[in-house]
Amino acid sequence: CKPVGRRRHPACRAAGDEPQQGTSLQQQQQPQQQEVPPLLSRDDDGNYEVDRSAIENFLRPPPEELPEDIEMPIWDHLEELRERVLVALLAAGVAIGGCFAFSKELVLFLEAPVADAGVRFLQLSPGEFFFTTFKVAGYSGLLLAAPTVLYEVIAYVVPGLTKAERKFLAPVVFGSSILFYIGLLFSYEILTPAALNFFVSYAEGAVESLWSIDQYFEFVLVLMLSTGLSFQVPIIQIMLGQLGIVNSTQMFSLWRYVVVGSTVAAAVLTPSTDPFTQALLAIPLVGLYMGGASVVKFIEQSKAKTQTA
């Protein structure tokens, strides 16, 4: 159909071969490129692949990452869980019972940080020391049974992990245990004596230091456990880095917020309200965070060298 003047024959317009208004004939002749859906991307071979986030890969790993183990029905999983819980409870009970048999020796061991400061401990109510020994034996027994409990938890979880997760599970568990006990040692040798001696020296010349045995052990045990848990910061950073949620550059860029957060965390975790004790815990927390970020950066550089090689 050829146009007559500036108009086309009505039959041509009815046939639909008239160019649309606002578009040229050259644009209509160009083949339209196939649009890629937002959740898909092309690989090097031109095939489509699904874009998966790090969280989605963790919750729903791809089939090739799953180990080729035998599948178990739900009842077998529950039976295995029951057996491992019983073993963990048995180990904790035996450890607590053994610690209760040496409860007086443990009490003297925990009194050592202020043994030379002239502090006297009192039993302010009937049975206070008896129940305090139960508390000390319970905390000490749980610490002794922690490796067994941790092993049972890992043995139950490992079959459901991917191959990549199994590789860094052992270093993470080993590092977490070491850091926890280092935190306990740091609290017993440095943090607890410094805090208690501060209180004694502050009250010297004004009041005599006569402390309740129950309140003293509540202070010491809470301080030691909170310090051990706070030393897990590098482990959390390494796990986040391995999952691809946060990288080392982002961790280093947040150092100002880490300083403020460490101060707040030290104020919450320490049972005392003096700034000296809080500073003794906040400073190691900042150092642990920067050390964890450095480890994540080292892992990223090692992966980059492996991929380029």
GROMACS .gro file of C-alpha atoms in nm:
model
  309
    1CYS     CA    1   0.000   0.000   0.000
    2LYS     CA    2   0.144   0.330  -0.106
    3PRO     CA    3   0.034   0.653   0.059
    4VAL     CA    4  -0.179   0.890  -0.138
    5GLY     CA    5  -0.051   1.233  -0.049
    6ARG     CA    6  -0.027   1.245   0.328
    7ARG     CA    7  -0.299   0.987   0.381
    8ARG     CA    8  -0.304   0.609   0.343
    9HIS     CA    9  -0.579   0.399   0.192
   10PRO     CA   10  -0.835   0.286   0.456
   11ALA     CA   11  -0.777  -0.078   0.360
   12CYS     CA   12  -0.410  -0.042   0.447
   13ARG     CA   13  -0.492   0.105   0.788
   14ALA     CA   14  -0.737  -0.180   0.849
   15ALA     CA   15  -0.469  -0.436   0.758
   16GLY     CA   16  -0.254  -0.298   1.042
   17ASP     CA   17   0.064  -0.221   0.847
   18GLU     CA   18   0.052   0.150   0.923
   19PRO     CA   19   0.335   0.260   1.149
   20GLN     CA   20   0.225   0.355   1.500
   21GLN     CA   21   0.214   0.721   1.588
   22GLY     CA   22   0.538   0.845   1.745
   23THR     CA   23   0.753   0.554   1.620
   24SER     CA   24   0.961   0.536   1.306
   25LEU     CA   25   0.975   0.249   1.058
   26GLN     CA   26   1.341   0.191   1.147
   27GLN     CA   27   1.256   0.143   1.515
   28GLN     CA   28   0.987  -0.108   1.425
   29GLN     CA   29   1.226  -0.311   1.211
   30GLN     CA   30   1.481  -0.342   1.496
   31PRO     CA   31   1.446  -0.676   1.681
   32GLN     CA   32   1.346  -0.635   2.041
   33GLN     CA   33   1.594  -0.768   2.295
   34GLN     CA   34   1.462  -1.025   2.537
   35GLU     CA   35   1.426  -0.871   2.879
   36VAL     CA   36   1.583  -1.052   3.172
   37PRO     CA   37   1.359  -1.093   3.478
   38PRO     CA   38   1.489  -0.908   3.786
   39LEU     CA   39   1.563  -1.230   3.979
   40LEU     CA   40   1.763  -1.383   3.690
   41SER     CA   41   2.104  -1.307   3.545
   42ARG     CA   42   2.307  -1.443   3.253
   43ASP     CA   43   2.623  -1.641   3.305
   44ASP     CA   44   2.922  -1.655   3.066
   45ASP     CA   45   2.747  -1.910   2.841
   46GLY     CA   46   2.433  -1.696   2.806
   47ASN     CA   47   2.223  -1.921   3.027
   48TYR     CA   48   1.991  -1.789   3.295
   49GLU     CA   49   2.076  -1.841   3.661
   50VAL     CA   50   1.889  -1.738   3.974
   51ASP     CA   51   2.035  -1.455   4.181
   52ARG     CA   52   2.043  -1.586   4.540
   53SER     CA   53   2.125  -1.372   4.839
   54ALA     CA   54   2.362  -1.486   5.113
   55ILE     CA   55   2.076  -1.536   5.356
   56GLU     CA   56   1.882  -1.744   5.105
   57ASN     CA   57   2.190  -1.957   5.034
   58PHE     CA   58   2.221  -2.019   5.408
   59LEU     CA   59   1.854  -2.108   5.462
   60ARG     CA   60   1.806  -2.298   5.135
   61PRO     CA   61   2.147  -2.410   5.001
   62PRO     CA   62   2.176  -2.533   4.642
   63PRO     CA   63   2.161  -2.912   4.594
   64GLU     CA   64   2.524  -2.941   4.484
   65GLU     CA   65   2.641  -2.803   4.820
   66LEU     CA   66   2.451  -3.063   5.023
   67PRO     CA   67   2.642  -3.375   5.132
   68GLU     CA   68   2.535  -3.708   4.991
   69ASP     CA   69   2.425  -3.860   5.322
   70ILE     CA   70   2.139  -4.097   5.391
   71GLU     CA   71   1.812  -3.920   5.466
   72MET     CA   72   1.643  -3.995   5.797
   73PRO     CA   73   1.272  -3.977   5.881
   74ILE     CA   74   1.153  -3.726   6.137
   75TRP     CA   75   1.109  -3.988   6.410
   76ASP     CA   76   1.472  -4.096   6.381
   77HIS     CA   77   1.579  -3.731   6.418
   78LEU     CA   78   1.369  -3.697   6.732
   79GLU     CA   79   1.512  -4.018   6.874
   80GLU     CA   80   1.867  -3.898   6.809
   81LEU     CA   81   1.784  -3.560   6.966
   82ARG     CA   82   1.647  -3.732   7.278
   83GLU     CA   83   1.961  -3.944   7.317
   84ARG     CA   84   2.197  -3.650   7.277
   85VAL     CA   85   1.999  -3.434   7.521
   86LEU     CA   86   2.014  -3.715   7.779
   87VAL     CA   87   2.390  -3.749   7.736
   88ALA     CA   88   2.438  -3.372   7.774
   89LEU     CA   89   2.219  -3.362   8.087
   90LEU     CA   90   2.403  -3.661   8.234
   91ALA     CA   91   2.741  -3.498   8.174
   92ALA     CA   92   2.620  -3.171   8.331
   93GLY     CA   93   2.477  -3.356   8.634
   94VAL     CA   94   2.799  -3.550   8.695
   95ALA     CA   95   3.009  -3.234   8.662
   96ILE     CA   96   2.784  -3.036   8.900
   97GLY     CA   97   2.789  -3.318   9.155
   98GLY     CA   98   3.168  -3.339   9.140
   99CYS     CA   99   3.203  -2.964   9.184
  100PHE     CA  100   2.965  -2.968   9.481
  101ALA     CA  101   3.193  -3.223   9.651
  102PHE     CA  102   3.472  -2.964   9.631
  103SER     CA  103   3.251  -2.659   9.683
  104LYS     CA  104   3.446  -2.519   9.975
  105GLU     CA  105   3.771  -2.531   9.778
  106LEU     CA  106   3.596  -2.352   9.490
  107VAL     CA  107   3.468  -2.086   9.730
  108LEU     CA  108   3.819  -2.019   9.859
  109PHE     CA  109   3.946  -2.008   9.499
  110LEU     CA  110   3.689  -1.742   9.404
  111GLU     CA  111   3.761  -1.542   9.719
  112ALA     CA  112   4.127  -1.512   9.621
  113PRO     CA  113   4.094  -1.182   9.422
  114VAL     CA  114   4.021  -0.992   9.748
  115ALA     CA  115   4.194  -1.223   9.995
  116ASP     CA  116   4.471  -0.969  10.062
  117ALA     CA  117   4.243  -0.663  10.070
  118GLY     CA  118   4.109  -0.720  10.422
  119VAL     CA  119   3.756  -0.808  10.310
  120ARG     CA  120   3.549  -1.024  10.545
  121PHE     CA  121   3.258  -1.235  10.423
  122LEU     CA  122   2.943  -1.282  10.627
  123GLN     CA  123   2.646  -1.519  10.619
  124LEU     CA  124   2.354  -1.283  10.666
  125SER     CA  125   2.077  -1.545  10.677
  126PRO     CA  126   2.048  -1.913  10.778
  127GLY     CA  127   2.157  -2.141  10.496
  128GLU     CA  128   2.297  -1.859  10.282
  129PHE     CA  129   2.639  -2.021  10.248
  130PHE     CA  130   2.482  -2.361  10.180
  131PHE     CA  131   2.279  -2.231   9.887
  132THR     CA  132   2.576  -2.027   9.769
  133THR     CA  133   2.783  -2.345   9.738
  134PHE     CA  134   2.504  -2.490   9.522
  135LYS     CA  135   2.524  -2.185   9.297
  136VAL     CA  136   2.903  -2.205   9.269
  137ALA     CA  137   2.891  -2.579   9.198
  138GLY     CA  138   2.622  -2.527   8.933
  139TYR     CA  139   2.817  -2.263   8.742
  140SER     CA  140   3.145  -2.453   8.770
  141GLY     CA  141   2.983  -2.781   8.664
  142LEU     CA  142   2.828  -2.623   8.357
  143LEU     CA  143   3.168  -2.487   8.257
  144LEU     CA  144   3.327  -2.830   8.293
  145ALA     CA  145   3.045  -3.000   8.102
  146ALA     CA  146   3.042  -2.737   7.825
  147PRO     CA  147   3.278  -2.934   7.590
  148THR     CA  148   3.055  -3.244   7.612
  149VAL     CA  149   2.736  -3.044   7.560
  150LEU     CA  150   2.892  -2.861   7.267
  151TYR     CA  151   3.003  -3.188   7.109
  152GLU     CA  152   2.650  -3.332   7.131
  153VAL     CA  153   2.504  -3.021   6.971
  154ILE     CA  154   2.758  -3.027   6.687
  155ALA     CA  155   2.714  -3.400   6.627
  156TYR     CA  156   2.339  -3.347   6.587
  157VAL     CA  157   2.370  -3.043   6.358
  158VAL     CA  158   2.658  -3.154   6.131
  159PRO     CA  159   2.454  -3.388   5.903
  160GLY     CA  160   2.237  -3.093   5.796
  161LEU     CA  161   2.527  -2.864   5.704
  162THR     CA  162   2.664  -2.804   5.357
  163LYS     CA  163   3.017  -2.896   5.253
  164ALA     CA  164   3.137  -2.536   5.282
  165GLU     CA  165   2.984  -2.497   5.628
  166ARG     CA  166   3.151  -2.815   5.750
  167LYS     CA  167   3.492  -2.680   5.652
  168PHE     CA  168   3.481  -2.378   5.880
  169LEU     CA  169   3.275  -2.541   6.158
  170ALA     CA  170   3.575  -2.694   6.339
  171PRO     CA  171   3.784  -2.371   6.344
  172VAL     CA  172   3.481  -2.171   6.459
  173VAL     CA  173   3.398  -2.409   6.744
  174PHE     CA  174   3.761  -2.439   6.853
  175GLY     CA  175   3.814  -2.063   6.840
  176SER     CA  176   3.488  -1.997   7.025
  177SER     CA  177   3.587  -2.231   7.308
  178ILE     CA  178   3.935  -2.083   7.337
  179LEU     CA  179   3.804  -1.725   7.341
  180PHE     CA  180   3.541  -1.812   7.603
  181TYR     CA  181   3.796  -1.956   7.845
  182ILE     CA  182   4.034  -1.668   7.773
  183GLY     CA  183   3.751  -1.434   7.870
  184LEU     CA  184   3.703  -1.624   8.197
  185LEU     CA  185   4.075  -1.605   8.269
  186PHE     CA  186   4.085  -1.234   8.183
  187SER     CA  187   3.794  -1.168   8.416
  188TYR     CA  188   3.943  -1.369   8.705
  189GLU     CA  189   4.297  -1.233   8.677
  190ILE     CA  190   4.241  -0.870   8.571
  191LEU     CA  191   3.882  -0.748   8.557
  192THR     CA  192   3.743  -0.889   8.884
  193PRO     CA  193   4.043  -0.794   9.106
  194ALA     CA  194   4.054  -0.444   8.959
  195ALA     CA  195   3.682  -0.387   9.019
  196LEU     CA  196   3.684  -0.529   9.372
  197ASN     CA  197   4.000  -0.346   9.477
  198PHE     CA  198   3.846  -0.025   9.346
  199PHE     CA  199   3.547  -0.073   9.575
  200VAL     CA  200   3.768  -0.160   9.873
  201SER     CA  201   4.001   0.137   9.827
  202TYR     CA  202   3.708   0.373   9.774
  203ALA     CA  203   3.551   0.267  10.105
  204GLU     CA  204   3.880   0.261  10.298
  205GLY     CA  205   3.877   0.488  10.600
  206ALA     CA  206   3.501   0.537  10.591
  207VAL     CA  207   3.341   0.194  10.630
  208GLU     CA  208   3.463  -0.157  10.700
  209SER     CA  209   3.430  -0.403  10.412
  210LEU     CA  210   3.191  -0.673  10.537
  211TRP     CA  211   3.038  -0.837  10.230
  212SER     CA  212   2.756  -1.083  10.192
  213ILE     CA  213   2.890  -1.413  10.060
  214ASP     CA  214   2.590  -1.462   9.832
  215GLN     CA  215   2.603  -1.115   9.676
  216TYR     CA  216   2.980  -1.142   9.631
  217PHE     CA  217   2.958  -1.465   9.434
  218GLU     CA  218   2.667  -1.335   9.230
  219PHE     CA  219   2.883  -1.036   9.134
  220VAL     CA  220   3.190  -1.247   9.049
  221LEU     CA  221   3.012  -1.523   8.858
  222VAL     CA  222   2.799  -1.286   8.650
  223LEU     CA  223   3.106  -1.077   8.567
  224MET     CA  224   3.308  -1.381   8.459
  225LEU     CA  225   3.033  -1.534   8.245
  226SER     CA  226   2.945  -1.204   8.076
  227THR     CA  227   3.314  -1.147   7.997
  228GLY     CA  228   3.345  -1.495   7.845
  229LEU     CA  229   3.038  -1.439   7.629
  230SER     CA  230   3.152  -1.094   7.517
  231PHE     CA  231   3.478  -1.247   7.391
  232GLN     CA  232   3.274  -1.426   7.119
  233VAL     CA  233   3.260  -1.108   6.907
  234PRO     CA  234   3.532  -1.220   6.657
  235ILE     CA  235   3.355  -1.554   6.606
  236ILE     CA  236   3.032  -1.376   6.515
  237GLN     CA  237   3.222  -1.153   6.271
  238ILE     CA  238   3.388  -1.449   6.101
  239MET     CA  239   3.055  -1.628   6.061
  240LEU     CA  240   2.894  -1.318   5.909
  241GLY     CA  241   3.189  -1.280   5.673
  242GLN     CA  242   3.174  -1.645   5.566
  243LEU     CA  243   2.802  -1.613   5.492
  244GLY     CA  244   2.866  -1.303   5.280
  245ILE     CA  245   2.638  -1.082   5.488
  246VAL     CA  246   2.908  -0.830   5.589
  247ASN     CA  247   3.259  -0.777   5.450
  248SER     CA  248   3.571  -0.642   5.619
  249THR     CA  249   3.541  -0.298   5.461
  250GLN     CA  250   3.199  -0.250   5.614
  251MET     CA  251   3.326  -0.372   5.951
  252PHE     CA  252   3.615  -0.125   5.958
  253SER     CA  253   3.388   0.161   5.852
  254LEU     CA  254   3.168   0.110   6.159
  255TRP     CA  255   3.444   0.156   6.418
  256ARG     CA  256   3.285   0.470   6.569
  257TYR     CA  257   2.961   0.286   6.636
  258VAL     CA  258   3.160  -0.006   6.776
  259VAL     CA  259   3.326   0.219   7.035
  260VAL     CA  260   2.988   0.349   7.150
  261GLY     CA  261   2.831   0.001   7.139
  262SER     CA  262   3.118  -0.152   7.339
  263THR     CA  263   3.075   0.111   7.608
  264VAL     CA  264   2.702   0.042   7.628
  265ALA     CA  265   2.757  -0.336   7.626
  266ALA     CA  266   3.014  -0.308   7.906
  267ALA     CA  267   2.768  -0.103   8.110
  268VAL     CA  268   2.501  -0.371   8.062
  269LEU     CA  269   2.719  -0.679   8.111
  270THR     CA  270   2.913  -0.566   8.418
  271PRO     CA  271   2.709  -0.586   8.738
  272SER     CA  272   2.886  -0.279   8.882
  273THR     CA  273   2.814   0.082   8.791
  274ASP     CA  274   3.164   0.228   8.819
  275PRO     CA  275   3.319   0.354   8.493
  276PHE     CA  276   3.656   0.193   8.572
  277THR     CA  277   3.521  -0.163   8.547
  278GLN     CA  278   3.322  -0.075   8.237
  279ALA     CA  279   3.632   0.067   8.068
  280LEU     CA  280   3.828  -0.250   8.148
  281LEU     CA  281   3.570  -0.451   7.952
  282ALA     CA  282   3.496  -0.197   7.676
  283ILE     CA  283   3.860  -0.160   7.566
  284PRO     CA  284   3.912  -0.538   7.506
  285LEU     CA  285   3.578  -0.550   7.321
  286VAL     CA  286   3.696  -0.284   7.075
  287GLY     CA  287   4.026  -0.470   7.032
  288LEU     CA  288   3.845  -0.799   6.971
  289TYR     CA  289   3.620  -0.635   6.711
  290MET     CA  290   3.914  -0.488   6.519
  291GLY     CA  291   4.094  -0.823   6.540
  292GLY     CA  292   3.789  -1.003   6.405
  293ALA     CA  293   3.761  -0.757   6.116
  294SER     CA  294   4.130  -0.814   6.037
  295VAL     CA  295   4.076  -1.192   6.030
  296VAL     CA  296   3.779  -1.148   5.793
  297LYS     CA  297   3.996  -0.931   5.565
  298PHE     CA  298   4.270  -1.194   5.566
  299ILE     CA  299   4.017  -1.465   5.469
  300GLU     CA  300   3.883  -1.247   5.187
  301GLN     CA  301   4.235  -1.188   5.052
  302SER     CA  302   4.310  -1.561   5.067
  303LYS     CA  303   3.994  -1.641   4.873
  304ALA     CA  304   4.077  -1.376   4.613
  305LYS     CA  305   4.427  -1.520   4.561
  306THR     CA  306   4.284  -1.871   4.530
  307GLN     CA  307   4.030  -1.760   4.266
  308THR     CA  308   4.289  -1.569   4.060
  309ALA     CA  309   4.528  -1.864   4.073
   0.00000   0.00000   0.00000
